[in-house]
Amino acid sequence: EPLRITVMGEGGTGKSVLINAIVAMMRSMFQCEDCVVVCGPTGAAAYNAGGVTLHSFFGIGKSGKTPYNPSEAKLNKLRTKLKNCIGLVVDERSMVEAHSLGTMERYMQLSARGGHYAEVENTDWGNIPFVMLVGDDYQLPPILSRAFFALLNYGKLPPKENDSVKLLYNGYKQFVLMGKKTVKLSQVKRIVEGQDQLRSILSNVRGLPGQNLSEEQIQLLMSYHLNYDDRFSEEDVAELKKESIHLFATRDDRDKYNMSALKRDNSEEQ
């Protein structure tokens, strides 16, 4: 029976190490680089896992623009990529939206193993032996529909018979099926000895049952806010803003900041 499994774990529990070990073992065992495909929902996630973005590999466009039955030319391209594929690893599961997961499964079913299992009932993912989703659902979710909604929609018929909705509901189905076998990595390896306070904060901030931040931990986190109790001078704040890594909710905000930073740096040089 093909293995369909989800691996969960908070940051530092060894998810990336596990991916690298499994991929290296499979490639060594079968003496084939493309026997296993590794992908992620973003460029950073794909890079960290040593793979490519799932959108580029599978040719997934925006929701509503991706066909349920792609062209024969597209399928042939995928069949070439997946010619030797026996395993698929998807990192950063929490950031994968249901539409993307449903599209991946559908396209694998049509193209993996030459597409021989495209119309075979009770098979999925082209019947390849191994599919693994890896991630932490307490980290960043996708903007659109995700695993959280899967149980609410599992087994339901799509309200409309258009391609986008069929792929979306297939994604809901796959999240549930992939979750039937789940492994949780629980021991944090990344934090060194002597950082017990940091380990406790990272665990408690997740808000799991029986785990909440203490008032002392909340105050410690708040003390790093730039405007906290005059801790930082105006010069410190300016320097921190200039040297820190910035996170933005949208590309527009990112681009505006980058342009202002470029103008600032160029004017300072002149």
CSV table of C-alpha atoms in Angstrom, one decimal:
chain,number,residue,atom,x,y,z
A,1,GLU,CA,0.0,0.0,0.0
A,2,PRO,CA,1.4,3.4,-0.9
A,3,LEU,CA,2.5,5.5,2.1
A,4,ARG,CA,0.7,8.8,2.6
A,5,ILE,CA,1.9,10.6,5.7
A,6,THR,CA,2.0,14.0,7.4
A,7,VAL,CA,4.9,15.0,9.6
A,8,MET,CA,4.3,17.8,12.2
A,9,GLY,CA,6.6,19.6,14.6
A,10,GLU,CA,7.4,23.0,15.9
A,11,GLY,CA,10.5,24.9,14.7
A,12,GLY,CA,13.8,23.2,15.6
A,13,THR,CA,12.4,19.7,16.0
A,14,GLY,CA,14.3,18.4,12.9
A,15,LYS,CA,11.7,18.5,10.1
A,16,SER,CA,14.3,19.7,7.6
A,17,VAL,CA,16.9,17.2,8.8
A,18,LEU,CA,14.3,14.4,8.3
A,19,ILE,CA,13.5,15.6,4.8
A,20,ASN,CA,17.2,15.7,3.8
A,21,ALA,CA,17.8,12.2,5.3
A,22,ILE,CA,14.8,10.6,3.5
A,23,VAL,CA,15.7,12.3,0.2
A,24,ALA,CA,19.3,11.4,0.4
A,25,MET,CA,18.5,7.8,1.3
A,26,MET,CA,16.0,7.4,-1.6
A,27,ARG,CA,18.4,8.9,-4.1
A,28,SER,CA,21.2,6.7,-2.9
A,29,MET,CA,19.1,3.6,-2.8
A,30,PHE,CA,17.8,4.0,-6.4
A,31,GLN,CA,20.8,5.8,-7.8
A,32,CYS,CA,18.5,8.5,-9.3
A,33,GLU,CA,18.3,12.2,-8.5
A,34,ASP,CA,14.7,12.6,-9.8
A,35,CYS,CA,13.3,9.6,-8.0
A,36,VAL,CA,12.0,12.0,-5.4
A,37,VAL,CA,10.5,15.5,-5.9
A,38,VAL,CA,10.9,18.1,-3.1
A,39,CYS,CA,8.8,21.2,-3.3
A,40,GLY,CA,7.3,24.0,-1.2
A,41,PRO,CA,4.7,26.8,-1.5
A,42,THR,CA,7.3,29.7,-1.6
A,43,GLY,CA,10.8,30.2,-2.9
A,44,ALA,CA,12.2,30.3,0.6
A,45,ALA,CA,10.4,27.1,1.7
A,46,ALA,CA,11.5,25.3,-1.4
A,47,TYR,CA,15.2,26.5,-1.0
A,48,ASN,CA,15.3,25.4,2.6
A,49,ALA,CA,14.1,22.0,1.7
A,50,GLY,CA,16.4,21.7,-1.3
A,51,GLY,CA,13.6,21.7,-3.8
A,52,VAL,CA,11.6,24.0,-6.1
A,53,THR,CA,8.3,25.8,-5.7
A,54,LEU,CA,5.2,23.6,-6.2
A,55,HIS,CA,3.8,26.2,-8.6
A,56,SER,CA,6.7,26.1,-11.0
A,57,PHE,CA,7.1,22.3,-10.9
A,58,PHE,CA,3.4,21.6,-11.5
A,59,GLY,CA,2.6,24.7,-13.5
A,60,ILE,CA,0.0,25.9,-11.1
A,61,GLY,CA,-1.5,29.3,-11.8
A,62,LYS,CA,-3.9,31.5,-9.8
A,63,SER,CA,-7.0,29.9,-8.4
A,64,GLY,CA,-9.6,30.0,-11.1
A,65,LYS,CA,-7.0,29.9,-13.9
A,66,THR,CA,-5.8,26.3,-13.4
A,67,PRO,CA,-7.6,23.7,-15.5
A,68,TYR,CA,-8.8,20.4,-14.0
A,69,ASN,CA,-7.8,18.7,-17.2
A,70,PRO,CA,-4.6,20.3,-18.4
A,71,SER,CA,-3.5,20.2,-22.1
A,72,GLU,CA,-1.7,17.1,-23.4
A,73,ALA,CA,1.4,19.2,-24.0
A,74,LYS,CA,1.5,20.2,-20.3
A,75,LEU,CA,0.9,16.6,-19.2
A,76,ASN,CA,3.7,15.3,-21.4
A,77,LYS,CA,6.0,17.9,-19.8
A,78,LEU,CA,5.0,16.6,-16.4
A,79,ARG,CA,5.3,13.0,-17.4
A,80,THR,CA,8.9,13.7,-18.5
A,81,LYS,CA,9.7,15.3,-15.1
A,82,LEU,CA,8.0,12.5,-13.2
A,83,LYS,CA,9.3,9.6,-15.3
A,84,ASN,CA,11.4,8.2,-12.4
A,85,CYS,CA,9.4,9.7,-9.5
A,86,ILE,CA,8.5,7.3,-6.7
A,87,GLY,CA,8.3,9.9,-3.9
A,88,LEU,CA,7.0,13.4,-3.3
A,89,VAL,CA,7.8,15.6,-0.3
A,90,VAL,CA,6.0,18.9,0.3
A,91,ASP,CA,7.5,21.2,2.9
A,92,GLU,CA,5.7,24.0,4.9
A,93,ARG,CA,2.4,22.3,4.8
A,94,SER,CA,0.7,25.1,6.8
A,95,MET,CA,1.3,27.5,3.9
A,96,VAL,CA,-0.1,25.2,1.2
A,97,GLU,CA,-3.7,26.1,0.2
A,98,ALA,CA,-6.2,23.5,-0.6
A,99,HIS,CA,-6.5,24.5,-4.3
A,100,SER,CA,-2.8,24.0,-4.8
A,101,LEU,CA,-2.8,20.6,-3.0
A,102,GLY,CA,-5.8,19.4,-5.0
A,103,THR,CA,-4.1,20.5,-8.2
A,104,MET,CA,-0.9,18.7,-7.3
A,105,GLU,CA,-2.7,15.5,-6.6
A,106,ARG,CA,-4.8,15.7,-9.8
A,107,TYR,CA,-1.8,16.4,-12.0
A,108,MET,CA,0.2,13.6,-10.4
A,109,GLN,CA,-2.7,11.3,-11.0
A,110,LEU,CA,-2.7,12.2,-14.7
A,111,SER,CA,1.0,12.2,-15.3
A,112,ALA,CA,3.0,10.1,-12.7
A,113,ARG,CA,4.0,6.6,-13.9
A,114,GLY,CA,3.1,7.7,-17.4
A,115,GLY,CA,-0.5,8.5,-16.4
A,116,HIS,CA,-1.4,4.8,-16.3
A,117,TYR,CA,-3.4,5.3,-13.1
A,118,ALA,CA,-5.3,8.3,-14.3
A,119,GLU,CA,-8.7,6.5,-14.4
A,120,VAL,CA,-8.0,3.8,-11.9
A,121,GLU,CA,-10.4,4.0,-8.9
A,122,ASN,CA,-9.1,4.1,-5.3
A,123,THR,CA,-5.7,5.4,-6.3
A,124,ASP,CA,-4.3,8.9,-5.8
A,125,TRP,CA,-1.1,10.8,-6.6
A,126,GLY,CA,-0.5,8.6,-9.6
A,127,ASN,CA,-0.1,5.6,-7.3
A,128,ILE,CA,3.5,6.6,-6.5
A,129,PRO,CA,4.7,4.7,-3.3
A,130,PHE,CA,5.5,7.7,-1.1
A,131,VAL,CA,4.0,11.1,-0.5
A,132,MET,CA,4.8,13.2,2.6
A,133,LEU,CA,3.6,16.6,3.8
A,134,VAL,CA,5.8,18.3,6.4
A,135,GLY,CA,5.1,21.4,8.4
A,136,ASP,CA,3.7,23.1,11.5
A,137,ASP,CA,0.1,24.3,11.4
A,138,TYR,CA,0.9,26.9,14.2
A,139,GLN,CA,3.1,28.8,11.7
A,140,LEU,CA,2.1,31.0,8.8
A,141,PRO,CA,-1.1,29.9,7.0
A,142,PRO,CA,-1.9,30.6,3.4
A,143,ILE,CA,-4.1,33.6,2.6
A,144,LEU,CA,-6.7,31.4,1.0
A,145,SER,CA,-8.3,28.1,2.0
A,146,ARG,CA,-6.2,25.7,4.0
A,147,ALA,CA,-6.1,22.4,6.0
A,148,PHE,CA,-8.1,24.1,8.8
A,149,PHE,CA,-11.3,23.9,6.6
A,150,ALA,CA,-10.7,20.4,5.3
A,151,LEU,CA,-12.8,18.5,7.9
A,152,LEU,CA,-15.7,20.9,7.3
A,153,ASN,CA,-15.8,20.1,3.6
A,154,TYR,CA,-14.5,16.5,3.5
A,155,GLY,CA,-16.9,14.2,1.6
A,156,LYS,CA,-19.1,17.1,0.4
A,157,LEU,CA,-19.8,17.6,-3.3
A,158,PRO,CA,-18.5,20.8,-4.8
A,159,PRO,CA,-21.2,23.5,-4.8
A,160,LYS,CA,-20.3,24.3,-8.4
A,161,GLU,CA,-18.9,22.1,-11.2
A,162,ASN,CA,-16.1,24.4,-12.4
A,163,ASP,CA,-12.5,23.5,-12.5
A,164,SER,CA,-11.3,25.7,-9.6
A,165,VAL,CA,-13.9,24.4,-7.2
A,166,LYS,CA,-13.3,20.8,-8.1
A,167,LEU,CA,-9.5,21.3,-7.5
A,168,LEU,CA,-10.3,23.1,-4.2
A,169,TYR,CA,-12.5,20.2,-2.9
A,170,ASN,CA,-9.9,17.7,-4.0
A,171,GLY,CA,-7.4,19.6,-1.9
A,172,TYR,CA,-9.7,19.4,1.2
A,173,LYS,CA,-10.0,15.6,0.6
A,174,GLN,CA,-6.2,15.2,0.3
A,175,PHE,CA,-5.5,17.1,3.6
A,176,VAL,CA,-7.8,14.7,5.4
A,177,LEU,CA,-6.4,11.6,3.7
A,178,MET,CA,-2.8,12.7,4.3
A,179,GLY,CA,-3.6,13.4,7.9
A,180,LYS,CA,-4.8,9.8,8.7
A,181,LYS,CA,-1.2,8.9,9.3
A,182,THR,CA,0.6,11.6,11.2
A,183,VAL,CA,3.9,11.7,13.0
A,184,LYS,CA,4.7,14.5,15.5
A,185,LEU,CA,8.3,15.5,16.2
A,186,SER,CA,8.3,16.9,19.7
A,187,GLN,CA,11.9,17.4,20.9
A,188,VAL,CA,13.4,20.7,20.0
A,189,LYS,CA,17.0,20.2,18.8
A,190,ARG,CA,17.9,23.7,17.5
A,191,ILE,CA,18.1,25.5,20.9
A,192,VAL,CA,21.3,24.9,22.8
A,193,GLU,CA,21.7,24.2,26.5
A,194,GLY,CA,21.2,27.2,28.7
A,195,GLN,CA,18.4,28.6,26.6
A,196,ASP,CA,15.6,27.1,28.6
A,197,GLN,CA,13.7,30.4,28.9
A,198,LEU,CA,13.7,30.8,25.1
A,199,ARG,CA,12.6,27.2,24.7
A,200,SER,CA,9.7,27.7,27.1
A,201,ILE,CA,8.6,30.9,25.4
A,202,LEU,CA,8.6,29.3,22.0
A,203,SER,CA,6.5,26.4,23.3
A,204,ASN,CA,4.0,28.5,25.3
A,205,VAL,CA,3.4,31.1,22.7
A,206,ARG,CA,1.7,28.4,20.5
A,207,GLY,CA,-1.3,28.5,22.9
A,208,LEU,CA,-1.7,24.7,23.2
A,209,PRO,CA,-4.0,23.3,25.9
A,210,GLY,CA,-2.3,23.8,29.2
A,211,GLN,CA,0.5,25.9,27.7
A,212,ASN,CA,0.2,29.7,27.9
A,213,LEU,CA,2.7,32.5,28.3
A,214,SER,CA,3.3,33.6,31.9
A,215,GLU,CA,3.0,37.3,32.7
A,216,GLU,CA,6.8,37.4,33.1
A,217,GLN,CA,7.3,35.9,29.6
A,218,ILE,CA,4.8,38.4,28.1
A,219,GLN,CA,6.7,41.3,29.7
A,220,LEU,CA,10.0,39.9,28.5
A,221,LEU,CA,8.7,39.7,24.9
A,222,MET,CA,7.1,43.2,25.1
A,223,SER,CA,10.5,44.6,26.3
A,224,TYR,CA,11.9,44.1,22.8
A,225,HIS,CA,9.2,46.4,21.3
A,226,LEU,CA,10.9,49.6,20.0
A,227,ASN,CA,8.5,51.8,21.9
A,228,TYR,CA,8.6,49.9,25.2
A,229,ASP,CA,9.1,52.1,28.2
A,230,ASP,CA,11.8,54.3,26.6
A,231,ARG,CA,14.2,51.4,26.5
A,232,PHE,CA,15.6,52.4,23.2
A,233,SER,CA,16.8,55.9,22.3
A,234,GLU,CA,15.8,57.6,19.0
A,235,GLU,CA,19.2,56.8,17.6
A,236,ASP,CA,18.9,53.2,18.6
A,237,VAL,CA,15.4,52.9,17.0
A,238,ALA,CA,16.7,54.5,13.8
A,239,GLU,CA,19.7,52.1,13.7
A,240,LEU,CA,17.5,49.0,14.4
A,241,LYS,CA,15.0,49.9,11.7
A,242,LYS,CA,17.8,50.4,9.3
A,243,GLU,CA,19.6,47.1,10.0
A,244,SER,CA,16.7,44.8,10.9
A,245,ILE,CA,15.0,42.3,8.6
A,246,HIS,CA,11.5,43.5,7.7
A,247,LEU,CA,8.4,41.4,7.2
A,248,PHE,CA,5.5,42.6,5.1
A,249,ALA,CA,2.0,41.4,4.5
A,250,THR,CA,1.9,42.3,0.8
A,251,ARG,CA,4.4,42.7,-2.1
A,252,ASP,CA,3.3,46.3,-2.5
A,253,ASP,CA,4.4,47.2,1.1
A,254,ARG,CA,7.6,45.3,0.5
A,255,ASP,CA,8.4,47.1,-2.8
A,256,LYS,CA,7.6,50.5,-1.2
A,257,TYR,CA,10.0,49.9,1.6
A,258,ASN,CA,12.7,48.6,-0.7
A,259,MET,CA,12.4,51.7,-2.9
A,260,SER,CA,12.6,54.0,0.0
A,261,ALA,CA,15.6,52.2,1.4
A,262,LEU,CA,17.4,52.4,-1.9
A,263,LYS,CA,16.7,56.1,-2.2
A,264,ARG,CA,17.9,56.6,1.4
A,265,ASP,CA,21.1,54.7,0.9
A,266,ASN,CA,21.9,56.4,-2.5
A,267,SER,CA,21.3,59.8,-1.0
A,268,GLU,CA,23.6,59.0,2.0
A,269,GLU,CA,26.4,57.9,-0.4
A,270,GLN,CA,26.1,61.1,-2.3
